[in-house]
PDB file of C-alpha atoms and ligand atoms in Angstrom:
ATOM      1  CA  MET U 600     108.109 103.902  96.985  1.00 96.00           C
ATOM      2  CA  ILE U 601     107.400 100.359  98.248  1.00 98.00           C
ATOM      3  CA  GLN U 602     106.353  99.920 101.847  1.00 98.00           C
ATOM      4  CA  LEU U 603     105.812  96.557 103.500  1.00 98.00           C
ATOM      5  CA  GLU U 604     104.017  96.612 106.846  1.00 98.00           C
ATOM      6  CA  HIS U 605     103.977  93.379 108.849  1.00 98.00           C
ATOM      7  CA  LEU U 606     103.509  91.506 105.603  1.00 98.00           C
ATOM      8  CA  SER U 607     102.892  87.761 105.836  1.00 98.00           C
ATOM      9  CA  TYR U 608     101.945  85.212 103.234  1.00 98.00           C
ATOM     10  CA  GLN U 609     100.893  81.594 103.337  1.00 97.00           C
ATOM     11  CA  TYR U 610     100.200  79.413 100.319  1.00 96.00           C
ATOM     12  CA  PRO U 611      96.694  77.910 100.168  1.00 93.00           C
ATOM     13  CA  ASP U 612      98.156  74.572 101.278  1.00 93.00           C
ATOM     14  CA  GLY U 613      99.255  76.286 104.503  1.00 90.00           C
ATOM     15  CA  ASN U 614     102.940  76.585 103.555  1.00 90.00           C
ATOM     16  CA  PRO U 615     104.278  79.769 105.167  1.00 94.00           C
ATOM     17  CA  ALA U 616     106.366  81.777 102.699  1.00 97.00           C
ATOM     18  CA  LEU U 617     106.632  85.273 104.241  1.00 98.00           C
ATOM     19  CA  SER U 618     106.446  86.132 107.895  1.00 98.00           C
ATOM     20  CA  ASP U 619     105.919  89.586 109.387  1.00 98.00           C
ATOM     21  CA  ILE U 620     108.113  91.640 107.044  1.00 98.00           C
ATOM     22  CA  THR U 621     108.300  95.385 107.585  1.00 98.00           C
ATOM     23  CA  TYR U 622     110.545  97.275 105.184  1.00 98.00           C
ATOM     24  CA  HIS U 623     110.689 100.401 103.058  1.00 98.00           C
ATOM     25  CA  PHE U 624     112.240 100.335  99.573  1.00 98.00           C
ATOM     26  CA  GLU U 625     113.155 103.824  98.385  1.00 97.00           C
ATOM     27  CA  ALA U 626     113.392 105.100  94.829  1.00 96.00           C
ATOM     28  CA  GLY U 627     116.943 105.581  93.539  1.00 96.00           C
ATOM     29  CA  LYS U 628     118.436 102.681  95.462  1.00 98.00           C
ATOM     30  CA  CYS U 629     119.560  99.199  94.549  1.00 98.00           C
ATOM     31  CA  TYR U 630     118.615  96.453  97.015  1.00 98.00           C
ATOM     32  CA  CYS U 631     119.983  92.926  96.831  1.00 98.00           C
ATOM     33  CA  LEU U 632     117.899  90.236  98.469  1.00 98.00           C
ATOM     34  CA  SER U 633     119.618  87.003  99.328  1.00 97.00           C
ATOM     35  CA  GLY U 634     118.823  83.996 101.472  1.00 96.00           C
ATOM     36  CA  PRO U 635     118.462  80.217 101.255  1.00 96.00           C
ATOM     37  CA  ASN U 636     116.282  78.516  98.647  1.00 95.00           C
ATOM     38  CA  GLY U 637     112.683  78.473  99.774  1.00 95.00           C
ATOM     39  CA  CYS U 638     112.982  81.480 102.102  1.00 97.00           C
ATOM     40  CA  GLY U 639     110.355  83.372 100.101  1.00 97.00           C
ATOM     41  CA  LYS U 640     112.157  85.701  97.666  1.00 97.00           C
ATOM     42  CA  SER U 641     110.124  84.757  94.598  1.00 97.00           C
ATOM     43  CA  THR U 642     106.900  84.835  96.612  1.00 97.00           C
ATOM     44  CA  LEU U 643     107.692  88.366  97.758  1.00 98.00           C
ATOM     45  CA  PHE U 644     108.310  89.411  94.150  1.00 98.00           C
ATOM     46  CA  ARG U 645     104.948  87.964  93.065  1.00 97.00           C
ATOM     47  CA  ILE U 646     103.295  90.072  95.741  1.00 98.00           C
ATOM     48  CA  LEU U 647     105.188  93.216  94.712  1.00 98.00           C
ATOM     49  CA  ASN U 648     103.907  92.641  91.180  1.00 97.00           C
ATOM     50  CA  GLY U 649     100.292  92.187  92.261  1.00 97.00           C
ATOM     51  CA  LEU U 650     100.180  88.507  91.302  1.00 96.00           C
ATOM     52  CA  SER U 651      99.636  87.302  94.893  1.00 97.00           C
ATOM     53  CA  PHE U 652      98.323  89.170  97.908  1.00 97.00           C
ATOM     54  CA  ALA U 653      99.328  89.463 101.542  1.00 97.00           C
ATOM     55  CA  SER U 654      97.620  87.025 103.928  1.00 97.00           C
ATOM     56  CA  ALA U 655      98.228  89.576 106.695  1.00 97.00           C
ATOM     57  CA  GLY U 656      99.775  93.023 106.870  1.00 98.00           C
ATOM     58  CA  SER U 657     100.062  95.228 103.820  1.00 98.00           C
ATOM     59  CA  TYR U 658     102.009  96.267 100.746  1.00 98.00           C
ATOM     60  CA  LEU U 659     101.793  99.935  99.791  1.00 98.00           C
ATOM     61  CA  LEU U 660     102.976 101.220  96.426  1.00 98.00           C
ATOM     62  CA  ASP U 661     103.446 104.994  96.452  1.00 97.00           C
ATOM     63  CA  GLY U 662     101.144 105.075  99.473  1.00 97.00           C
ATOM     64  CA  VAL U 663      98.347 102.968  97.946  1.00 97.00           C
ATOM     65  CA  ASP U 664      97.422  99.647  99.520  1.00 97.00           C
ATOM     66  CA  VAL U 665      97.809  96.954  96.847  1.00 98.00           C
ATOM     67  CA  THR U 666      95.000  94.492  97.502  1.00 97.00           C
ATOM     68  CA  GLU U 667      93.254  91.863  95.409  1.00 97.00           C
ATOM     69  CA  LYS U 668      90.273  94.209  95.096  1.00 97.00           C
ATOM     70  CA  LYS U 669      92.474  97.120  94.041  1.00 97.00           C
ATOM     71  CA  MET U 670      94.169  94.964  91.363  1.00 97.00           C
ATOM     72  CA  ARG U 671      90.733  94.181  89.837  1.00 97.00           C
ATOM     73  CA  ASP U 672      90.678  97.876  88.895  1.00 97.00           C
ATOM     74  CA  LYS U 673      92.193  97.610  85.404  1.00 94.00           C
ATOM     75  CA  ALA U 674      93.555 101.156  85.415  1.00 94.00           C
ATOM     76  CA  PHE U 675      95.323 100.566  88.725  1.00 97.00           C
ATOM     77  CA  ALA U 676      96.707  97.192  87.604  1.00 96.00           C
ATOM     78  CA  ALA U 677      98.043  98.780  84.411  1.00 93.00           C
ATOM     79  CA  SER U 678      99.663 101.588  86.366  1.00 94.00           C
ATOM     80  CA  LEU U 679     101.304  99.093  88.726  1.00 96.00           C
ATOM     81  CA  HIS U 680     102.716  97.129  85.806  1.00 93.00           C
ATOM     82  CA  ARG U 681     103.950 100.360  84.260  1.00 93.00           C
ATOM     83  CA  ARG U 682     105.696 101.329  87.485  1.00 96.00           C
ATOM     84  CA  ILE U 683     107.210  97.934  88.257  1.00 97.00           C
ATOM     85  CA  GLY U 684     109.096  95.890  85.698  1.00 96.00           C
ATOM     86  CA  TYR U 685     109.507  92.244  86.639  1.00 95.00           C
ATOM     87  CA  ILE U 686     112.158  89.899  85.300  1.00 95.00           C
ATOM     88  CA  MET U 687     111.124  86.460  86.489  1.00 93.00           C
ATOM     89  CA  GLN U 688     113.477  83.774  87.736  1.00 89.00           C
ATOM     90  CA  ASN U 689     112.428  81.535  84.871  1.00 87.00           C
ATOM     91  CA  THR U 690     112.459  83.923  81.920  1.00 84.00           C
ATOM     92  CA  GLU U 691     110.991  81.152  79.762  1.00 81.00           C
ATOM     93  CA  VAL U 692     107.453  81.629  81.090  1.00 84.00           C
ATOM     94  CA  GLN U 693     107.651  85.358  80.459  1.00 85.00           C
ATOM     95  CA  LEU U 694     108.131  85.139  76.672  1.00 90.00           C
ATOM     96  CA  PHE U 695     105.066  84.386  74.598  1.00 90.00           C
ATOM     97  CA  THR U 696     105.150  86.065  71.176  1.00 93.00           C
ATOM     98  CA  ARG U 697     106.513  84.824  67.835  1.00 94.00           C
ATOM     99  CA  SER U 698     109.645  86.909  67.595  1.00 97.00           C
ATOM    100  CA  VAL U 699     112.089  88.910  69.666  1.00 97.00           C
ATOM    101  CA  GLU U 700     110.936  92.202  68.147  1.00 97.00           C
ATOM    102  CA  GLU U 701     107.266  91.379  68.754  1.00 97.00           C
ATOM    103  CA  GLU U 702     108.129  90.506  72.322  1.00 96.00           C
ATOM    104  CA  ILE U 703     109.539  93.994  72.863  1.00 97.00           C
ATOM    105  CA  ALA U 704     106.702  95.728  70.978  1.00 97.00           C
ATOM    106  CA  PHE U 705     103.896  93.928  72.808  1.00 95.00           C
ATOM    107  CA  GLY U 706     104.051  95.803  76.114  1.00 93.00           C
ATOM    108  CA  LEU U 707     104.589  99.105  74.329  1.00 95.00           C
ATOM    109  CA  TYR U 708     101.357  98.708  72.352  1.00 94.00           C
ATOM    110  CA  GLN U 709      99.615  97.760  75.611  1.00 90.00           C
ATOM    111  CA  MET U 710     100.790 101.098  76.997  1.00 89.00           C
ATOM    112  CA  GLY U 711      98.995 102.839  74.141  1.00 91.00           C
ATOM    113  CA  LEU U 712     102.102 104.293  72.505  1.00 95.00           C
ATOM    114  CA  SER U 713     101.996 105.404  68.871  1.00 97.00           C
ATOM    115  CA  ASP U 714     103.418 103.179  66.130  1.00 97.00           C
ATOM    116  CA  GLU U 715     106.348 105.587  65.691  1.00 98.00           C
ATOM    117  CA  GLU U 716     107.192 105.517  69.379  1.00 98.00           C
ATOM    118  CA  VAL U 717     106.920 101.715  69.512  1.00 98.00           C
ATOM    119  CA  VAL U 718     109.261 101.320  66.530  1.00 98.00           C
ATOM    120  CA  ALA U 719     111.744 103.802  68.014  1.00 98.00           C
ATOM    121  CA  ARG U 720     111.827 102.004  71.357  1.00 98.00           C
ATOM    122  CA  VAL U 721     112.043  98.539  69.784  1.00 98.00           C
ATOM    123  CA  GLU U 722     115.074  99.674  67.783  1.00 98.00           C
ATOM    124  CA  LYS U 723     116.685 101.308  70.805  1.00 97.00           C
ATOM    125  CA  TYR U 724     116.377  98.234  73.037  1.00 96.00           C
ATOM    126  CA  ILE U 725     117.288  95.718  70.332  1.00 97.00           C
ATOM    127  CA  SER U 726     120.502  97.665  69.946  1.00 96.00           C
ATOM    128  CA  LEU U 727     121.069  98.179  73.687  1.00 94.00           C
ATOM    129  CA  LEU U 728     120.665  94.461  74.458  1.00 94.00           C
ATOM    130  CA  GLY U 729     122.613  93.296  71.395  1.00 94.00           C
ATOM    131  CA  LEU U 730     119.651  91.494  69.825  1.00 97.00           C
ATOM    132  CA  GLU U 731     120.076  92.632  66.199  1.00 97.00           C
ATOM    133  CA  SER U 732     120.836  89.198  64.769  1.00 98.00           C
ATOM    134  CA  LEU U 733     118.047  87.559  66.782  1.00 98.00           C
ATOM    135  CA  ARG U 734     115.184  89.957  66.137  1.00 97.00           C
ATOM    136  CA  LYS U 735     113.146  87.636  63.884  1.00 97.00           C
ATOM    137  CA  ARG U 736     113.824  84.511  65.937  1.00 97.00           C
ATOM    138  CA  SER U 737     111.179  82.837  68.045  1.00 96.00           C
ATOM    139  CA  PRO U 738     111.982  83.493  71.714  1.00 94.00           C
ATOM    140  CA  PHE U 739     111.505  79.767  72.434  1.00 92.00           C
ATOM    141  CA  THR U 740     114.497  78.875  70.250  1.00 94.00           C
ATOM    142  CA  LEU U 741     116.913  81.178  72.090  1.00 94.00           C
ATOM    143  CA  SER U 742     119.618  80.229  74.595  1.00 91.00           C
ATOM    144  CA  GLY U 743     119.183  81.076  78.278  1.00 89.00           C
ATOM    145  CA  GLY U 744     121.242  84.248  78.014  1.00 90.00           C
ATOM    146  CA  GLU U 745     119.445  85.364  74.859  1.00 93.00           C
ATOM    147  CA  LYS U 746     116.069  84.804  76.519  1.00 93.00           C
ATOM    148  CA  LYS U 747     117.211  86.846  79.495  1.00 91.00           C
ATOM    149  CA  ARG U 748     118.315  89.684  77.220  1.00 93.00           C
ATOM    150  CA  THR U 749     114.999  89.555  75.345  1.00 95.00           C
ATOM    151  CA  ALA U 750     113.016  89.726  78.596  1.00 95.00           C
ATOM    152  CA  LEU U 751     115.204  92.626  79.765  1.00 94.00           C
ATOM    153  CA  ALA U 752     114.639  94.477  76.484  1.00 95.00           C
ATOM    154  CA  ALA U 753     110.857  93.960  76.666  1.00 96.00           C
ATOM    155  CA  ILE U 754     110.652  95.215  80.242  1.00 95.00           C
ATOM    156  CA  LEU U 755     113.157  98.072  79.980  1.00 94.00           C
ATOM    157  CA  ALA U 756     111.526  99.417  76.812  1.00 96.00           C
ATOM    158  CA  MET U 757     108.541 100.310  79.013  1.00 95.00           C
ATOM    159  CA  ASP U 758     110.914 102.410  81.127  1.00 93.00           C
ATOM    160  CA  PRO U 759     109.560 101.399  84.535  1.00 95.00           C
ATOM    161  CA  PRO U 760     110.763 103.459  87.509  1.00 96.00           C
ATOM    162  CA  ALA U 761     111.178 100.239  89.501  1.00 97.00           C
ATOM    163  CA  LEU U 762     112.737  97.019  88.332  1.00 97.00           C
ATOM    164  CA  ILE U 763     112.542  93.698  90.139  1.00 98.00           C
ATOM    165  CA  MET U 764     114.846  90.910  89.029  1.00 97.00           C
ATOM    166  CA  ASP U 765     114.603  87.378  90.365  1.00 97.00           C
ATOM    167  CA  GLU U 766     117.996  85.622  90.251  1.00 95.00           C
ATOM    168  CA  PRO U 767     119.008  87.281  86.958  1.00 94.00           C
ATOM    169  CA  LEU U 768     122.277  85.315  86.698  1.00 94.00           C
ATOM    170  CA  ASN U 769     120.667  81.904  87.089  1.00 91.00           C
ATOM    171  CA  GLY U 770     121.322  79.519  84.238  1.00 86.00           C
ATOM    172  CA  LEU U 771     123.823  81.819  82.502  1.00 88.00           C
ATOM    173  CA  ASP U 772     127.394  80.851  81.653  1.00 90.00           C
ATOM    174  CA  GLU U 773     130.299  82.924  82.952  1.00 92.00           C
ATOM    175  CA  ASP U 774     130.308  85.385  80.036  1.00 91.00           C
ATOM    176  CA  GLY U 775     126.543  85.770  80.267  1.00 89.00           C
ATOM    177  CA  GLN U 776     126.783  86.417  84.001  1.00 92.00           C
ATOM    178  CA  GLN U 777     129.446  89.065  83.481  1.00 93.00           C
ATOM    179  CA  TRP U 778     127.421  90.704  80.719  1.00 90.00           C
ATOM    180  CA  VAL U 779     124.244  90.848  82.813  1.00 91.00           C
ATOM    181  CA  THR U 780     126.198  92.084  85.863  1.00 94.00           C
ATOM    182  CA  ASP U 781     127.677  94.971  83.861  1.00 93.00           C
ATOM    183  CA  PHE U 782     124.300  95.684  82.339  1.00 92.00           C
ATOM    184  CA  ILE U 783     122.522  95.831  85.702  1.00 95.00           C
ATOM    185  CA  ARG U 784     125.234  98.139  87.036  1.00 95.00           C
ATOM    186  CA  GLY U 785     124.414 100.448  84.122  1.00 93.00           C
ATOM    187  CA  LEU U 786     120.735 100.436  85.124  1.00 94.00           C
ATOM    188  CA  LYS U 787     121.452 102.255  88.344  1.00 95.00           C
ATOM    189  CA  THR U 788     120.186 105.837  88.088  1.00 95.00           C
ATOM    190  CA  PRO U 789     119.403 108.432  90.764  1.00 95.00           C
ATOM    191  CA  ASP U 790     115.650 107.739  90.408  1.00 95.00           C
ATOM    192  CA  ARG U 791     115.340 104.049  89.654  1.00 96.00           C
ATOM    193  CA  LEU U 792     114.496 101.477  92.281  1.00 98.00           C
ATOM    194  CA  LEU U 793     116.172  98.116  91.714  1.00 98.00           C
ATOM    195  CA  ILE U 794     115.406  95.029  93.768  1.00 98.00           C
ATOM    196  CA  VAL U 795     117.480  92.003  92.816  1.00 98.00           C
ATOM    197  CA  ALA U 796     117.271  88.527  94.337  1.00 98.00           C
ATOM    198  CA  THR U 797     120.654  86.877  94.022  1.00 97.00           C
ATOM    199  CA  HIS U 798     123.143  84.585  95.737  1.00 93.00           C
ATOM    200  CA  ASN U 799     125.980  85.931  93.665  1.00 95.00           C
ATOM    201  CA  LYS U 800     128.463  87.750  95.909  1.00 95.00           C
ATOM    202  CA  ASP U 801     130.211  89.469  92.992  1.00 94.00           C
ATOM    203  CA  LEU U 802     126.909  90.840  91.722  1.00 96.00           C
ATOM    204  CA  ILE U 803     125.969  92.016  95.220  1.00 97.00           C
ATOM    205  CA  SER U 804     129.288  93.760  95.740  1.00 96.00           C
ATOM    206  CA  GLU U 805     129.025  95.450  92.332  1.00 95.00           C
ATOM    207  CA  ILE U 806     125.483  96.796  92.529  1.00 96.00           C
ATOM    208  CA  ALA U 807     124.004  96.795  96.050  1.00 97.00           C
ATOM    209  CA  ASP U 808     123.354  99.957  98.026  1.00 97.00           C
ATOM    210  CA  GLU U 809     121.612  97.787 100.611  1.00 97.00           C
ATOM    211  CA  THR U 810     121.801  94.046 101.128  1.00 98.00           C
ATOM    212  CA  ILE U 811     118.871  92.276 102.745  1.00 98.00           C
ATOM    213  CA  TYR U 812     119.189  88.786 104.082  1.00 97.00           C
ATOM    214  CA  MET U 813     116.037  86.696 104.240  1.00 97.00           C
ATOM    215  CA  THR U 814     116.109  83.834 106.717  1.00 97.00           C
ATOM    216  CA  LYS U 815     114.653  80.349 106.461  1.00 96.00           C
ATOM    217  CA  GLU U 816     112.000  81.622 108.886  1.00 97.00           C
ATOM    218  CA  HIS U 817     110.789  83.720 105.892  1.00 97.00           C
ATOM    219  CA  THR U 818     111.554  87.118 107.327  1.00 97.00           C
ATOM    220  CA  PHE U 819     114.196  89.849 106.856  1.00 97.00           C
ATOM    221  CA  ARG U 820     117.103  89.621 109.276  1.00 93.00           C
TER     222      ARG U 820
HETATM  223  N1  ADP B 994     102.944  77.388  94.469  1.00 91.18           N
HETATM  224  C1  ADP B 994     103.329  77.054  95.705  1.00 91.18           C
HETATM  225  N2  ADP B 994     102.511  76.344  96.509  1.00 91.18           N
HETATM  226  C2  ADP B 994     102.886  76.013  97.770  1.00 91.18           C
HETATM  227  N3  ADP B 994     104.050  76.375  98.324  1.00 91.18           N
HETATM  228  C3  ADP B 994     104.911  77.087  97.556  1.00 91.18           C
HETATM  229  C4  ADP B 994     104.601  77.465  96.211  1.00 91.18           C
HETATM  230  N4  ADP B 994     105.651  78.174  95.709  1.00 91.18           N
HETATM  231  C5  ADP B 994     106.561  78.247  96.689  1.00 91.18           C
HETATM  232  N5  ADP B 994     106.118  77.598  97.801  1.00 91.18           N
HETATM  233  C6  ADP B 994     106.822  77.476  99.082  1.00 91.18           C
HETATM  234  O1  ADP B 994     106.972  78.788  99.635  1.00 91.18           O
HETATM  235  C7  ADP B 994     108.250  78.944 100.219  1.00 91.18           C
HETATM  236  C8  ADP B 994     108.985  80.104  99.553  1.00 91.18           C
HETATM  237  O2  ADP B 994     109.285  79.775  98.209  1.00 91.18           O
HETATM  238  P1  ADP B 994     109.959  80.801  97.188  1.00 91.18           P
HETATM  239  O3  ADP B 994     109.268  82.102  97.334  1.00 91.18           O
HETATM  240  O4  ADP B 994     109.964  80.178  95.853  1.00 91.18           O
HETATM  241  O5  ADP B 994     111.435  80.929  97.783  1.00 91.18           O
HETATM  242  P2  ADP B 994     112.814  81.411  97.101  1.00 91.18           P
HETATM  243  O6  ADP B 994     112.459  82.181  95.879  1.00 91.18           O
HETATM  244  O7  ADP B 994     113.482  82.237  98.157  1.00 91.18           O
HETATM  245  O8  ADP B 994     113.609  80.184  96.794  1.00 91.18           O
HETATM  246  C9  ADP B 994     108.948  77.597 100.071  1.00 91.18           C
HETATM  247  O9  ADP B 994     108.725  76.852 101.238  1.00 91.18           O
HETATM  248  C10 ADP B 994     108.217  76.967  98.899  1.00 91.18           C
HETATM  249  O10 ADP B 994     108.236  75.559  98.998  1.00 91.18           O
HETATM  250 MG1   MG B 995     113.066  82.015  93.964  1.00 91.18          MG
END
């Protein structure tokens, strides 16, 4: 599903962040990506989500080269975002509406779903993520774990075939970590691609089909 061919990336200030990565992520598998801080995990995820672009080499999604030019095509960009759900490391920056239920509905309206379908999915994911008592609350007033659950609900409601999670246990207390670990385990299906950046050995041992180690030289070992 996701093919990286000699992918490299440097920030505009010259900072190298990814160096000559060749890898193939297949649908139906769960990959855990670990490695020291600064090795490039979050940068790679930005590229996979079409928010940054390879400085050299390529990123192919279902065989199509994802380039800056390609992402200017609104239909292609929308289809990429429909195929890849992205839970950012800092969930805070991902939430922007006035209430938890609006947060979940927003992406569904963007997808062009009918009002009935939006309502049905909002209800389903509010229930699935245990957000009933928080549905009218402003996302900004929520705890770290509640924000994470809201972001998960908003992304999962769009039912993306691939899900990318950047350090999903970060900033959660022990109960929150256990809850999210169990939840992610439940997300594994025969078709879904999961890519999870994490340092957490328990999470890795519970969910990973493949574990990738990224080195401080910014490449896969
Ligand atoms: N906006 C930025 N501008 C310049 N350098 C950056 C920026 N963001 C990250 N970097 C650098 O890129 C490298 C990879 O960072 P990052 O992808 O955040 O790593 P990780 O997620 O594995 O901790 C690091 O050296 C980091 O300092
Ligand atoms: Mg990171």
